[in-house]
Every structure is written in C-alpha cells, then in structure tokens.
XYZ file of C-alpha atoms in Angstrom:
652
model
C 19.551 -14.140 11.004
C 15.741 -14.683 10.976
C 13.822 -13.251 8.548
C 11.461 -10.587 10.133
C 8.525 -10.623 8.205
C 5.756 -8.268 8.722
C 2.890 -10.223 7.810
C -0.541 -7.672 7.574
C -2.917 -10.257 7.409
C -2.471 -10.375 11.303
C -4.153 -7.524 11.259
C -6.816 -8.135 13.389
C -6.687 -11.329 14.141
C -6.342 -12.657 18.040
C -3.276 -13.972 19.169
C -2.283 -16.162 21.957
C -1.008 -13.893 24.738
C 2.901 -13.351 24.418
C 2.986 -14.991 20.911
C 6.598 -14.688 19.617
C 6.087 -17.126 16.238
C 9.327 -18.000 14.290
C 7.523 -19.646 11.765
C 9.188 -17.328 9.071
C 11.345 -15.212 11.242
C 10.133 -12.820 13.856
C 6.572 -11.923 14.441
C 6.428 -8.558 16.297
C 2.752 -9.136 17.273
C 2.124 -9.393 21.583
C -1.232 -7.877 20.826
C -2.725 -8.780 24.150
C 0.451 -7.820 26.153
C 0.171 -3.910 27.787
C 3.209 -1.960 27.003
C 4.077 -2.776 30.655
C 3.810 -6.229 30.001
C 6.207 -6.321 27.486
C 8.925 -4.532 29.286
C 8.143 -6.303 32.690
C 11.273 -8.979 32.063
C 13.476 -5.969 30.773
C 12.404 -4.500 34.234
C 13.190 -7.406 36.576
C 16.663 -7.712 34.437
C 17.561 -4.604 35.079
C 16.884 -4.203 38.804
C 18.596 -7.190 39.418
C 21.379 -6.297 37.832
C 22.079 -3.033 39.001
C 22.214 -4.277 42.445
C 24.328 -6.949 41.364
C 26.660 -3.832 39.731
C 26.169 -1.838 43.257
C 27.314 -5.117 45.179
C 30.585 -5.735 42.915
C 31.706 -1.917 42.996
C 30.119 0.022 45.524
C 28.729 -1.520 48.543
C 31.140 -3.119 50.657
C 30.017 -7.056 51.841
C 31.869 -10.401 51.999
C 29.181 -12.572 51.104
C 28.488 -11.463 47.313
C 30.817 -13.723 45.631
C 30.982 -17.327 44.319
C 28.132 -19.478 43.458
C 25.968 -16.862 44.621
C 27.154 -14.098 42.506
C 26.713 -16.526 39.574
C 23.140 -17.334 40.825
C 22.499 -13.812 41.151
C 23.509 -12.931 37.350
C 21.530 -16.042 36.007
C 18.588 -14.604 37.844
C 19.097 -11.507 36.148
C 19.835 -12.886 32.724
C 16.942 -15.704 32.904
C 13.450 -13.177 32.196
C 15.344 -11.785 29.467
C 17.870 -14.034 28.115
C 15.450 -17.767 28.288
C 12.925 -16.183 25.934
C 15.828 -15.478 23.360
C 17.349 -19.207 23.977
C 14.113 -20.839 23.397
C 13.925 -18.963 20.472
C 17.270 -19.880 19.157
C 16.455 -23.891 19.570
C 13.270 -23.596 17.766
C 15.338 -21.659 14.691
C 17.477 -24.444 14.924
C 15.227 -27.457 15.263
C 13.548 -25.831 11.777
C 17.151 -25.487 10.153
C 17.738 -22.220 10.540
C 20.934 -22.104 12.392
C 22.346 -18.592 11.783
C 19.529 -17.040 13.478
C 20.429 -13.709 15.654
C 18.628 -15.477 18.678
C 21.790 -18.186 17.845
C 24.078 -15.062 17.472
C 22.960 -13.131 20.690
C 22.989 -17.172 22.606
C 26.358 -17.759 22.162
C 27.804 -14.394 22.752
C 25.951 -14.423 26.230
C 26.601 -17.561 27.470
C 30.118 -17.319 26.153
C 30.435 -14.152 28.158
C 29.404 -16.296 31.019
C 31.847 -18.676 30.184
C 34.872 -15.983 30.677
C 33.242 -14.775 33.828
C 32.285 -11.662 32.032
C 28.629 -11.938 33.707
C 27.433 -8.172 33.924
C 28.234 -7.801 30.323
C 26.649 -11.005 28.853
C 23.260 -9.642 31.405
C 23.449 -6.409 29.774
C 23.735 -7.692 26.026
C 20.927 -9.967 26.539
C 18.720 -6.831 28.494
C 19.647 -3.900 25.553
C 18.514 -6.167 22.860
C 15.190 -7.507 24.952
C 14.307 -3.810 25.640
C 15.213 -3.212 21.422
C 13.180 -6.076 20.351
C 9.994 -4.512 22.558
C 10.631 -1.057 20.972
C 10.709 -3.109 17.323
C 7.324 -4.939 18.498
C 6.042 -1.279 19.691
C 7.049 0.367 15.849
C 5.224 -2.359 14.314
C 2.193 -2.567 15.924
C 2.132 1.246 15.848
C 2.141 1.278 11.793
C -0.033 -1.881 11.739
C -2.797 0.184 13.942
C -2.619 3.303 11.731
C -3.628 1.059 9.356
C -6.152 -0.610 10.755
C -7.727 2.421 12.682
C -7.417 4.084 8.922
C -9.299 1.625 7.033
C -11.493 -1.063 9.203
C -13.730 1.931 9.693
C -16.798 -0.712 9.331
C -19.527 -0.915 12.562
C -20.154 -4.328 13.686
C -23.320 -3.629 14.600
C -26.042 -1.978 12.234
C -29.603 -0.920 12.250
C -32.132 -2.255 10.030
C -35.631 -1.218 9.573
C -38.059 -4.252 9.392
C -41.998 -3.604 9.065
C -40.939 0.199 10.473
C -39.336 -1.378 13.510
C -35.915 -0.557 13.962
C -33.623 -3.643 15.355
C -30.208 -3.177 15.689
C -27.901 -6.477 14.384
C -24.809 -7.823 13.826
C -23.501 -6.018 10.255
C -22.149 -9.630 8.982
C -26.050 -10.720 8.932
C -27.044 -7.697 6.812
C -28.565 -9.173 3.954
C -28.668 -7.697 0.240
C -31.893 -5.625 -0.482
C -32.018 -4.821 3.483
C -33.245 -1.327 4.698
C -30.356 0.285 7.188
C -31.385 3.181 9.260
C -27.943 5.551 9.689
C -28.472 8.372 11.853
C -26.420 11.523 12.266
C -22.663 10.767 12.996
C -22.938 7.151 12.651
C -20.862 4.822 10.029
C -21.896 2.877 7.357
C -21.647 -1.210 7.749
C -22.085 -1.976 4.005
C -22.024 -0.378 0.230
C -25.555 0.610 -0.500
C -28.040 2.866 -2.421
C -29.711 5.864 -1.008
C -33.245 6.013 -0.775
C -33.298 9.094 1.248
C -33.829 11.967 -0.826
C -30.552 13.444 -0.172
C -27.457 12.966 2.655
C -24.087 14.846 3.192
C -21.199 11.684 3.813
C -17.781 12.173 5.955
C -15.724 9.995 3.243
C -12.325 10.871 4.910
C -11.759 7.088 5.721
C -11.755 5.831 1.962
C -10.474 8.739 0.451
C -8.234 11.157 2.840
C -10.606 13.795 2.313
C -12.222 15.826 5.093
C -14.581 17.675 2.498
C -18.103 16.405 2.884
C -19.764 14.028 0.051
C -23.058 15.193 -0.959
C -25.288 12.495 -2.176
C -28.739 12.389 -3.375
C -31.062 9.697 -3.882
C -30.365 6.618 -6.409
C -26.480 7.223 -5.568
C -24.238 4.586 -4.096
C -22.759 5.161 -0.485
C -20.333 3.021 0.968
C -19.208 1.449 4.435
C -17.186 3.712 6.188
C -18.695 6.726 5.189
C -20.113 8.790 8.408
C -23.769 10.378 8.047
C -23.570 14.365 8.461
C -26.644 15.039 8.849
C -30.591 14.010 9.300
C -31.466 10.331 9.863
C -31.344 8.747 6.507
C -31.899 5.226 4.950
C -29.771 3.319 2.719
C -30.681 -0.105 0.811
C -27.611 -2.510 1.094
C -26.548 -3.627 -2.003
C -23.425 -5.947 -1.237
C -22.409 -8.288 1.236
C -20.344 -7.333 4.416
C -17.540 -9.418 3.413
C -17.997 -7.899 -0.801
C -17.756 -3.994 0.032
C -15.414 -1.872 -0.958
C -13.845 -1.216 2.143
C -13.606 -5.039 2.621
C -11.586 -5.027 -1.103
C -9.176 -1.796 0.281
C -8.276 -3.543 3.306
C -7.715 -6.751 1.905
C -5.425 -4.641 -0.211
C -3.395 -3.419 2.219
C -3.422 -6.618 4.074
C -1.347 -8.289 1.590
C 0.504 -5.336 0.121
C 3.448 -6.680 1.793
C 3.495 -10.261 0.386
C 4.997 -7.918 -2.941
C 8.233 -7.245 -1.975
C 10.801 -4.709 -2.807
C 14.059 -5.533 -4.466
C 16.074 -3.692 -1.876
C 13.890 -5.907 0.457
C 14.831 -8.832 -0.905
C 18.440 -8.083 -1.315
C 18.531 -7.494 2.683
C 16.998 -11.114 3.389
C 19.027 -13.007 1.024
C 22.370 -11.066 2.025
C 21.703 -11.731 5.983
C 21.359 -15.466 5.332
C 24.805 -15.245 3.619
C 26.667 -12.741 5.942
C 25.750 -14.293 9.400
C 27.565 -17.433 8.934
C 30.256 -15.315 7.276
C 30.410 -13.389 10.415
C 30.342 -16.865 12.855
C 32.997 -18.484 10.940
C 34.965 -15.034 10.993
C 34.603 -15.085 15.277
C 35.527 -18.460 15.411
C 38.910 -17.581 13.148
C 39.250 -14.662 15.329
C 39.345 -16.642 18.435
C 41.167 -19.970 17.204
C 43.788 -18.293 14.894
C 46.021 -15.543 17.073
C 47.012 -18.492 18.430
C 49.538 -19.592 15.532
C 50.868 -16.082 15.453
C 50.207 -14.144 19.104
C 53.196 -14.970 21.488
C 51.393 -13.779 24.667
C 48.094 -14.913 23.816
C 44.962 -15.792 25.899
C 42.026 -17.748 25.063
C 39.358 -16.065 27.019
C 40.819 -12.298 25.861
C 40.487 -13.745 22.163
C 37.116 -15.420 22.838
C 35.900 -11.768 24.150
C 36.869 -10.408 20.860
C 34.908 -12.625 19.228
C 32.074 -12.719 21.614
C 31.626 -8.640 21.031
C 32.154 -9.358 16.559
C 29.284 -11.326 16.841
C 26.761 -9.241 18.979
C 27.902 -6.538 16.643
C 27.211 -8.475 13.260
C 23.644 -8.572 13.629
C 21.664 -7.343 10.680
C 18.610 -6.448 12.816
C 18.788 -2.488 11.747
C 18.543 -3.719 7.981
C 16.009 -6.816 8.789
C 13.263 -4.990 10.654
C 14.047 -1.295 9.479
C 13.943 -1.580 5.982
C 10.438 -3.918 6.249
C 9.303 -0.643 8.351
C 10.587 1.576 6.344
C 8.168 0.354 3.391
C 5.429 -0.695 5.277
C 5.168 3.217 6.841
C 5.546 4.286 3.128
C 2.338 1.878 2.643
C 0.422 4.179 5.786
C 1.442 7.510 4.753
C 0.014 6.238 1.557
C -3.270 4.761 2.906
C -3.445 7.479 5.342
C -3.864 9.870 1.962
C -6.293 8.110 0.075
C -3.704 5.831 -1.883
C -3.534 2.240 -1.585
C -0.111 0.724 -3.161
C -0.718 -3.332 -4.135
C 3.078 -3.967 -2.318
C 6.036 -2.396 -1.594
C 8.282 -3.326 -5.009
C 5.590 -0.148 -6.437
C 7.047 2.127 -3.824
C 10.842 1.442 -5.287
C 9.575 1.279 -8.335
C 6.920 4.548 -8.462
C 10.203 6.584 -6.843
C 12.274 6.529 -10.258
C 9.274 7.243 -12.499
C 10.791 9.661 -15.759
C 7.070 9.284 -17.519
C 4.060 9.320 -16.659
C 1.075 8.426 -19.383
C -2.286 9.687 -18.666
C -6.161 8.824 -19.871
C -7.967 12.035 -20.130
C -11.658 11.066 -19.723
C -12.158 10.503 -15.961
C -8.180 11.120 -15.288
C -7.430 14.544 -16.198
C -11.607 15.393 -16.408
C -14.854 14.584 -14.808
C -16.185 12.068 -16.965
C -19.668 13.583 -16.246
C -20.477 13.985 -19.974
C -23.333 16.217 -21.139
C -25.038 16.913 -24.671
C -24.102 19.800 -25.842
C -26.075 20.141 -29.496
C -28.018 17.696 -31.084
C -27.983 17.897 -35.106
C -30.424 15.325 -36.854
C -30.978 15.437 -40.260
C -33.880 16.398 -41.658
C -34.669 12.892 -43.230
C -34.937 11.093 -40.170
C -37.328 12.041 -37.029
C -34.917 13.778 -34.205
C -37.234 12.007 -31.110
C -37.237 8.587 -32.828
C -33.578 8.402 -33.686
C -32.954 9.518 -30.299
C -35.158 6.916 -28.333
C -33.147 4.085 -30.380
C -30.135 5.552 -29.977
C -30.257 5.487 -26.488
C -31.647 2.233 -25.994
C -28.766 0.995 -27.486
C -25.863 2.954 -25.656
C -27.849 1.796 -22.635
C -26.129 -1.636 -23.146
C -23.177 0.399 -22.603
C -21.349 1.866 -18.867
C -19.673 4.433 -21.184
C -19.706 7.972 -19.483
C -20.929 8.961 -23.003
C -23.719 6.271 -22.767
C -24.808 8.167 -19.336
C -24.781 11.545 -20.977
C -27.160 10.991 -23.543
C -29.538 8.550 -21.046
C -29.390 12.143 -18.975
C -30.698 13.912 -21.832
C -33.147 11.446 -23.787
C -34.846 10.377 -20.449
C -36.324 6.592 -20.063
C -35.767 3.996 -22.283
C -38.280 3.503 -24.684
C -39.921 -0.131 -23.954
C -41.700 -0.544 -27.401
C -37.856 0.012 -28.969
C -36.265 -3.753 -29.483
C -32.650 -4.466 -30.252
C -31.775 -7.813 -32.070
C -27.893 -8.606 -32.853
C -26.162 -5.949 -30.231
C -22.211 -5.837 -30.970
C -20.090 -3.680 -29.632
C -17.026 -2.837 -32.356
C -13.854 -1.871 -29.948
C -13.090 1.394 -30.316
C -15.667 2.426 -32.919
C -18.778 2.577 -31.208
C -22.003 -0.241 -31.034
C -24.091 -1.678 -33.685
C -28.095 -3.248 -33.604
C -30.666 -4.054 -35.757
C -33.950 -1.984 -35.110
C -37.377 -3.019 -37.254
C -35.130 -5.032 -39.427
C -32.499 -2.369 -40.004
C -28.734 -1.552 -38.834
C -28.690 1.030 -36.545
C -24.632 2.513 -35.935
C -23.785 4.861 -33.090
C -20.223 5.462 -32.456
C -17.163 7.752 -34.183
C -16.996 9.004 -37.533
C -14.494 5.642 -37.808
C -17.321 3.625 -36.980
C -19.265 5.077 -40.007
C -16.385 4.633 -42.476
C -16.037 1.308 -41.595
C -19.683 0.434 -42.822
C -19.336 2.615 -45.760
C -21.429 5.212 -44.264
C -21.386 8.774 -46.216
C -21.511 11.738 -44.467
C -21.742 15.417 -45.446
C -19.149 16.849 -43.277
C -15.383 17.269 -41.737
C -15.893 15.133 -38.466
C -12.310 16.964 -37.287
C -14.099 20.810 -37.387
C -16.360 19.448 -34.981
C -14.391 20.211 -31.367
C -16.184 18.548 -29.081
C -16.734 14.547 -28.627
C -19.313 13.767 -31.273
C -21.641 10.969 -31.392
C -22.214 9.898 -35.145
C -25.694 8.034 -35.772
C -26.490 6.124 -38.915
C -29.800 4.055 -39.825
C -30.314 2.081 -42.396
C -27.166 2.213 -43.920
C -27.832 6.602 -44.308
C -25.986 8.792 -42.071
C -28.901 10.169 -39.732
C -26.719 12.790 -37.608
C -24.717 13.258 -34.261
C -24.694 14.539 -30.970
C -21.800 16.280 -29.288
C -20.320 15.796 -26.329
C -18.428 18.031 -23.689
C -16.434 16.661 -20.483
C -15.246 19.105 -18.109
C -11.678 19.734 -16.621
C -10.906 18.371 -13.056
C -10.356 21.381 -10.836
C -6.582 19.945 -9.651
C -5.648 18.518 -13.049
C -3.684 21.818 -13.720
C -1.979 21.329 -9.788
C -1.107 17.623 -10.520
C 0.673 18.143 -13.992
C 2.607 21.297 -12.523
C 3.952 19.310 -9.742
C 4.600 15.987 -11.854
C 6.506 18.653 -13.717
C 8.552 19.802 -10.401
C 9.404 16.072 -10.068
C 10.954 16.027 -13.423
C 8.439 13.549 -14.914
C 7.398 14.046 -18.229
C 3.163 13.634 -18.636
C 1.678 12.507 -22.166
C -2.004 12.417 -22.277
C -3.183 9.419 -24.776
C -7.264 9.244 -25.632
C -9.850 7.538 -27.708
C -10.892 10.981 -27.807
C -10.951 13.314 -30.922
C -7.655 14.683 -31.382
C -8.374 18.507 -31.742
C -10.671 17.880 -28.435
C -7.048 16.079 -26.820
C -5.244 18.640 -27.907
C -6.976 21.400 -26.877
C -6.880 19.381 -22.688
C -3.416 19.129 -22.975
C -2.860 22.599 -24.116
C -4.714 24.338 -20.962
C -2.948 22.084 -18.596
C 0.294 22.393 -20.237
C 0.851 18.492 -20.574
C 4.364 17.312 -22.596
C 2.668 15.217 -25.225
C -0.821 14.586 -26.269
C -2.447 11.797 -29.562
C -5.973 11.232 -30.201
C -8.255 8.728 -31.978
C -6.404 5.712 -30.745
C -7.816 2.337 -30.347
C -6.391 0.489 -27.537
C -3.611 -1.520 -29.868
C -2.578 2.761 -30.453
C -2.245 3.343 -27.163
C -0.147 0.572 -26.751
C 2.324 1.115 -29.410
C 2.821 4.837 -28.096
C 3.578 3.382 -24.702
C 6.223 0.933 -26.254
C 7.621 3.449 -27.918
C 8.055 5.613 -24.640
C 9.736 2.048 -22.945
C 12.170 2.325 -26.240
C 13.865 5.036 -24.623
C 14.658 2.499 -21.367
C 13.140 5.402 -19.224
C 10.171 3.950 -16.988
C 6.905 4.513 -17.576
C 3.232 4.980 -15.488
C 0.226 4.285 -16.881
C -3.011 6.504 -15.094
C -6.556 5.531 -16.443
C -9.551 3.343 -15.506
C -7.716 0.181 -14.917
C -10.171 -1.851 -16.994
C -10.513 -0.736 -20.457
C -6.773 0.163 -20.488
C -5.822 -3.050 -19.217
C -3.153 -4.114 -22.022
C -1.381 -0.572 -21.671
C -1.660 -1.046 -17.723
C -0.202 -4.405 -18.361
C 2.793 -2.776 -20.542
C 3.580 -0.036 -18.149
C 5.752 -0.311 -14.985
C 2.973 0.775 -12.846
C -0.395 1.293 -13.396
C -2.508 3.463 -11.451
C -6.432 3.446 -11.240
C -7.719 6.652 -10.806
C -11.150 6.403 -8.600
C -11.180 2.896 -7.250
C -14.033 3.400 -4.846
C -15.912 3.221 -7.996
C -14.998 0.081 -9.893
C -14.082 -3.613 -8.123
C -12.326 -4.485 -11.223
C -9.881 -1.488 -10.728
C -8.640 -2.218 -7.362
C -8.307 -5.753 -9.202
C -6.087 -4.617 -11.912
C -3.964 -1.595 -10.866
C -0.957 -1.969 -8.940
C -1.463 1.862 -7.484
C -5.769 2.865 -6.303
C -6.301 6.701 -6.074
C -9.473 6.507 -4.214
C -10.742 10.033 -4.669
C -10.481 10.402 -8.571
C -8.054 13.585 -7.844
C -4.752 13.306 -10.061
C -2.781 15.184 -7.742
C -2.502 12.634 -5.688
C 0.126 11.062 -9.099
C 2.380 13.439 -7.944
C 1.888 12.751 -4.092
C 2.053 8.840 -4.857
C 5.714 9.586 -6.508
C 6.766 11.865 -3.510
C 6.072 9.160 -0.675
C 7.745 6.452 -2.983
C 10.762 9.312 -3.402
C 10.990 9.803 0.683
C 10.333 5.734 1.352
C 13.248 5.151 -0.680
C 15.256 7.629 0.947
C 14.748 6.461 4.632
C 15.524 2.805 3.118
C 18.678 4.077 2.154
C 19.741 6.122 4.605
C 18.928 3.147 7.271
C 21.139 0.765 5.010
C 24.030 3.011 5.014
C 23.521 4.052 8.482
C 23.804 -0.013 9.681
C 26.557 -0.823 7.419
C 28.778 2.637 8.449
C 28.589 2.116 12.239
C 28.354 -1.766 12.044
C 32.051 -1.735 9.805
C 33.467 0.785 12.032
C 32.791 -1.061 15.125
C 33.671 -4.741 13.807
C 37.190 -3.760 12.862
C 37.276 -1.944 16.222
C 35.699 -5.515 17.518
C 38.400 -7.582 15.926
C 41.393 -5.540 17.055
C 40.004 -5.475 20.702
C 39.243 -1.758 21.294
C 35.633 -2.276 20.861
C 33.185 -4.031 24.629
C 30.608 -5.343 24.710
C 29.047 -1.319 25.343
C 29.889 -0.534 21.786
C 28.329 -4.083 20.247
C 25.238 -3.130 21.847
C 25.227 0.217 20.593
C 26.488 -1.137 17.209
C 23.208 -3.752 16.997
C 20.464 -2.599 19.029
C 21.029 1.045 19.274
C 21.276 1.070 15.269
C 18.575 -1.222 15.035
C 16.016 1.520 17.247
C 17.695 4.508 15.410
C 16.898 2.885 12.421
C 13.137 2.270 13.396
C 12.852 5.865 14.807
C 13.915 7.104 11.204
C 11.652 4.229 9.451
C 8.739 5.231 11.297
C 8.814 8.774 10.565
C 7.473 8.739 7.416
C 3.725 8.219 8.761
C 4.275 11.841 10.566
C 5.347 13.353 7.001
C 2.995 15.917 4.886
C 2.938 15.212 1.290
C-alpha cells in the first residue's frame, strides 16, 4: 500500500498539469485540473460501459460478442484503469511492490482473465471516481488553509518623494513608506506612523473584533485597514513577517506525525502482503481439499479479498482526519507545530499556567512610588529606569511609561542581569540594584519593612549598597481568563498557576479565577521542579507561558503552548502549540479540537477495520462480488473522508 502523504509545503507551489507523484506514496495535488477534468476518464469509463452493460442484457444484436466485446471493455477500462497500471510499475520499479495500484492491477486484469470484464471495468471506475473525491478532500483542507493564512498582497504601495508607485511586495525594502488605504491588506510587519488606524486582524488571530492601533505600534501583514488612508513604515522583510513564520508553520505541521499515524503506515506495509499471500492461498489451496473445485471460481474469490484489503480508508482518512484538526485549528487563531500535539493535547489531565501575560494583560502600571527620604525620588527614578530600559520586561515598560525619556547624562558601566532577582549597574562609581526583595538580600541589602505585606508586584531599589525604596506594580486580569479556567475545568483538567510573581499577589489571581493550585517567588529551576513533580504522578502535563523565558519548563512539559505569538518570533520558535490572540480560552478550545480530531481518527479506524473484516470473511467463503469489495474499499475510503473532513465545519 503506498503511503499517502499529505505534504503542505505544496501549498502553493505550481504543478505540472495532472501530476500524480509516487515519490512517497500518493500526492493528491491536480491543482491545474478543473473538477471536470479530473472526472473526465471516470466519465468516458462509465458511458462506455453502460452501453457495453445495455448490449450484454438488454438490447438484442448478434454482433456484440468476441474480440469486439473484449475491445469494447478495454476501451472502457483503459482512461481509468492505464493511469492506475502506470502507477503500479513505477511503485514497483522504486521497490515498493505491495502498493494498492499493484493490489487494484491484479484484481482487474485477473477479472479479465476469468472473463469477468464488466466487473474488473467497474472496480477500476469506483476506485478512479474515489481517488478524485480523495484529491477533491485534500485540496479542499489544503485551500482553507491557504485562503486562511497567505492573506499577504503581492502587490503594495509605497510612497517615494510623495509619489505613490505601486510594486511588487517581495521588493519592499526595510525603512520603506507603504500607503494602505481603506479595506486594503497589509504586505509586510511594520510601524505606524499614522496617528492612529482601526486593523481587521481576523486572518492572524480568528477574531472579527477590530484592532485599534495608534502611532509607534507594530501592524502586521495580513491585517486589513478599516478606515482612513494611513501609512505604515516596513520594518521586516516580505519573506521575515510574521505571517511568513505562521504559514511556514502550518506548512510543515505535518512532517510531525501522530502515533496513531504512524501505526497506520507501518501496519499497511505489513498487512498488504499478508493479504496477497492470503489470496494466493485462497486460490491455490481448495485445491488439495475441494472435490468439485474450479480455478477461475477460486481465483474470483481471491480477486474480490484483494480489492477488499485495501487500507485506503485508514491511509488517506486518518492523514485527513489530522490535517482538518490542523484547519479548524488555524481557522481559530491556533497554529499546532504537527499533528503528534493533536493526540497528544486530547489526553491533557494538567494544565500549568504563567500568570503575567497568560492569565493577565501584562500591561503593567505604577501604582505608588515610595522613596526614602535619603535619596532624591526624580534622581533615583531617572537611573532606575535607564537601567530596566536594558530590559523587555513588561515591568521595565511600566515604569519607562511613568518616568518618561531616558535620561542621556545617566551612564551605566557593568550591566548584569541576576536571573530571577532583578538587574544590577554601576552609576557615578556606585552599585545601583533594582529587582525583588531577593535581589536585595542577596547583596546584603537592609531594609525597613515586610516585603510580603506589600500586595502588589514591588520594585525594590538600592544605591550604594543603602536600600533607597520601591515602586509597586499592578497587572490587570484578562477579561476571558475566568471563561478559560471554567471550561478547562468542564474538560476535567486540573490548572496550576506558577509565577515569579509575589506569592500573596499569585494567590490572590488564582483565588478570583478559581484556579486548582497556585506558588509564587519561583526562579525558573522552581518552576521546574513543581512541573516534575506534577509528571511524578504519570498524568500529562501543558505548559502555557511566553515560550521564551519558560523555555526549560516548556521543554519538560508534554506540550507547550505560547500564548500571543504574533508578538514574539522566538515563541512561534519554541512552542509546540501558538495562541495568536493572547486569549487563554482558546487552552480549552485547543484541547476540544484535539478531543474531536481524535475521535473522528478513531471512529474512521474502527469503521475500516469493522466493514473491511466483515466483508473479507464474506470474500473468502464466496458470498461476497466484486459490488461488495468496492463498497468495502472505496465506499469506506469516501465515508471515511466525508467524516474526516467534517471537522473544519465544527464550532468550538
């Protein structure tokens, strides 16, 4: 049986007309053949042999018979049935002898061989027309794909000395002016330099609601202007964007394979010689024990075993089946790095979450500033954030937003950032510390108060080596963190929140969201040893966070999921899951289409193997035609797409 491999990084990419490649099994990819096209031999087949029927039963004449009625049938077998025997040379020629092109050869011809010709016609016609409806599934889930994410213009327009000239996107250069107007798409990630612009982001993210953005904020390719004419300054190559990252994604999420996939592929190159070398025995041995018996009644048998034993329900269904799980994914604003993270997101018991920028905004703001009265509150502050500006920390952000510009005059010798405390400078010949409270014990720092009755995230500051103060913090709730840990909840999956955080300001998060489990003030080694000990209990475990400064817990976990990946190039890098829209409902959703992919998978498996062992013992003991051992391959092979495809028309 050849290995039908749906290979995404097609996608795109022009084929020769009719292109049927073997290369690693079947490539269901006529992309320049009409739908008409593609049934056109099915067509001729069928016409010709439903006179040929009309002429044998129906229609009295004296001159259908003999070498003309055989003519007539190889007419009618040749458009649909040469295709299929080229194929099953070239399988062979590459070593691949059990192919189901060999299969569907030999039960033809050997139908010819008995004189059996409208039956080996119609064999060869059912599984021509099945093979176009395969082609037609595939394409279908490769376009929804495609349409879904290749949402870049090729052409842009770019504003040169005030002149507007309208060019090919791949010749955008970085630091270029583009001009979008209203209901237009972005070709590349840039900044805008419009004062503000409302953004249709539904093809990154799944979401219809529009983006506002103001100027100095990034926009990226795909994203459809909403309103006035407004201006953008690239800042990436065509080829660099995100949207160029996401679809490479999906492009090769298939080369990750699922277990039950790779189960199928290995047990079809064992069964199908099983299954020849059973038809052979089934025509050679009633011989030794069958008083009355006939070769060509025996040979029938056989003939209709072997159309029935092939796996082409499991070998293109199952593929389908994970690659529509993929879509409905894509299609929702989740990108999956390969189908084993379907099977393997579908039996999650636990799911570990960051809070900052997971469970809340990660828009920090300054909330109190306390200075002591030793030290000046506007010249502490100017260092202090001249140093957290060597940081990308949200906190790092929040007090730039409050300070205001960096202070030029301000220089920083000997910048070290200590992991999980904080950073550390000299300033005029003197260590400056901002970080945690741990930070400040670690120097041997004194401090006048309990850092753990402060609630919210607090900043500690110390200059020359005397505790100067600290500025608090607050982070705000996402407004679907509540939904997404009620529904991870329905799914029976257990949610522990883990957080560099203070722990009173942890606990107090996981206590208005009602999450299982909740530590604070851990270092990354911490959060590691609490996710070990959750993979103790042999229960599997998600890991939901940034992706980059999590990466040894990400590593650890079973699958780790990056929450906002239109906003980091490292996280679509690192995760194995992408939740483009930062919402942590979508966990929940992400389990739920692994749950349903799993379940089609299954119920395709069982489906083949029920009606296929039901019809091969009728095979073997002759009440089974050749009308059955089409139904038995090709008609379980269609109902088995039909049921694979469906999961790109679910709601999750």
């Amino acid at each position: 049986m050849a290995k039908k491999k749906l290979n995404l990084r097609d996608i795109g990419t022009e084929k020769h007309a009719g292109e049927h490649s073997h290369d690693a099994g079947h490539n269901h990819d006529n992309t320049d053949k009409t739908t008409l096209q593609m049934f056109l031999p099915a067509i001729i087949s069928f016409t010709l042999l439903i006179i040929a029927i009309a002429l044998d039963n129906w229609i009295t004449q004296n001159w259908f018979n003999g070498w003309v009625r055989i003519a007539w049938y190889v007419a009618a077998y040749i458009p649909v049935g040469l295709p299929v025997l080229r194929d099953a040379f070239d399988s062979i020629r590459k070593s691949d002898f059990f192919s189901e092109f060999f299969l569907m050869s030999i039960a033809t011809i050997g139908a010819f061989a008995i004189g059996e010709f409208p039956e080996g016609v119609a064999v060869m016609l059912f599984y021509a027309v099945g093979e176009v409806f395969q082609t037609l599934a595939v394409q279908r889930a490769k376009t929804n794909i495609k349409t879904l994410l290749d949402q870049r213009p090729d052409e842009v327009t770019v504003l040169k000395d005030n002149q507007a000239t309208t060019v090919k996107a791949e010749s955008v250069e970085i630091g270029d002016i583009i001009q979008l107007k209203s209901g237009e798409k972005l070709g590349l990630d840039g900044e805008l330099i419009s004062e503000k612009g409302s953004f249709n982001t539904a093809a990154l993210t799944g979401e219809s609601k529009p983006d506002s953005k103001t100027k100095g904020e990034t926009v990226l390719a795909g994203m459809i202007n909403l309103n006035t004419v407004v201006e953008v300054k690239v800042t990436t190559a065509y080829k660099d964007s995100k949207l160029s990252k996401i679809l490479e994604l999906v492009q090769n999420a298939t080369s990750q394979k699922a277990p039950t996939e790779l189960f199928i592929r290995k047990f079809a190159k064992i069964y199908t010689p099983i299954v020849v070398l059973l038809a052979v025995l089934i025509t050679i041995v009633p011989m030794l024990f069958v008083q009355d018996y006939t070769f060509s009644k025996w040979l029938y048998r056989a003939l209709v075993f072997l159309v029935i034993s092939c796996p082409c329900a499991l070998v293109i269904s199952i593929p389908l089946g994970y690659f529509g799980g993929i879509g409905a994914a894509s299609k929702n604003g989740i990108l999956f790095k390969g189908s084993n993270f379907l099977d393997v997101i579908a039996t999650l018991k636990n799911v570990v979450i960051d809070k900052t920028g997971t469970m809340t905004e990660g828009v920090f703001k300054v909330q109190e500033v306390i200075i002591h009265p030793d030290f000046d509150e506007k010249t502490i502050l100017a260092m202090v954030n001249k140093l957290e500006s060597q940081s990308t920390h949200p906190v790092a952000t929040a007090i730039h937003n409050f300070v205001g510009e960096l202070d030029s005059k301000i220089a920083l010798e000997n910048v070290e950032e200590i992991s999980g405390h904080g950073l550390k400078a000299n300033v005029n010949g003197k260590e400056l510390l901002v970080g945690n409270f741990k930070l400040l014990d670690k120097f041997s720092i004194k401090y006048d108060l309990d850092p753990s009755s402060i609630v919210y995230t607090t900043i500690a500051i110390a200059y020359d080596n005397k505790f100067a103060g600290y500025l608090t913090i607050a982070d705000s709730i996402k407004e679907d963190a509540q939904e997404a840990v009620t529904k991870l909840h329905n799914l029976n999956v257990k949610v522990t929140m883990l957080s560099g955080d203070k722990t009173n300001v942890v606990e107090l998060v996981a206590k208005e969201l009602g999450i299982d489990t909740a530590f604070g003030d851990l270092l990354p080694e911490d959060k590691v040893e609490k996710l070990k000990a959750i993979k103790s209990k042999g229960e599997s475990v998600a890991f939901v966070g940034d992706g980059v400064n999590d990466a040894p817990v990400v590593a650890l976990s079973d699958v780790g999921i990056a929450m906002g990946g239109l906003g980091s190039d490292a996280t679509i890098e690192t995760a194995d899951v992408v939740i483009q829209d930062d919402k942590p409902s979508k966990i929940a959703m992400a389990i739920n289409i692994g749950k349903q992919t799993k379940k089609i998978v299954w119920q395709n498996i069982i489906l083949a193997f029920a009606v296929k062992a039901v019809v091969l013992v009728l095979g073997a003991g002759g009440l089974a035609t050749m009308w059955e051992a089409v139904f038995a391959d090709v008609g379980v092979a269609l109902l088995a797409i039909l049921n694979a495809v469906r999961i790109q028309r679910m709601k999750f």
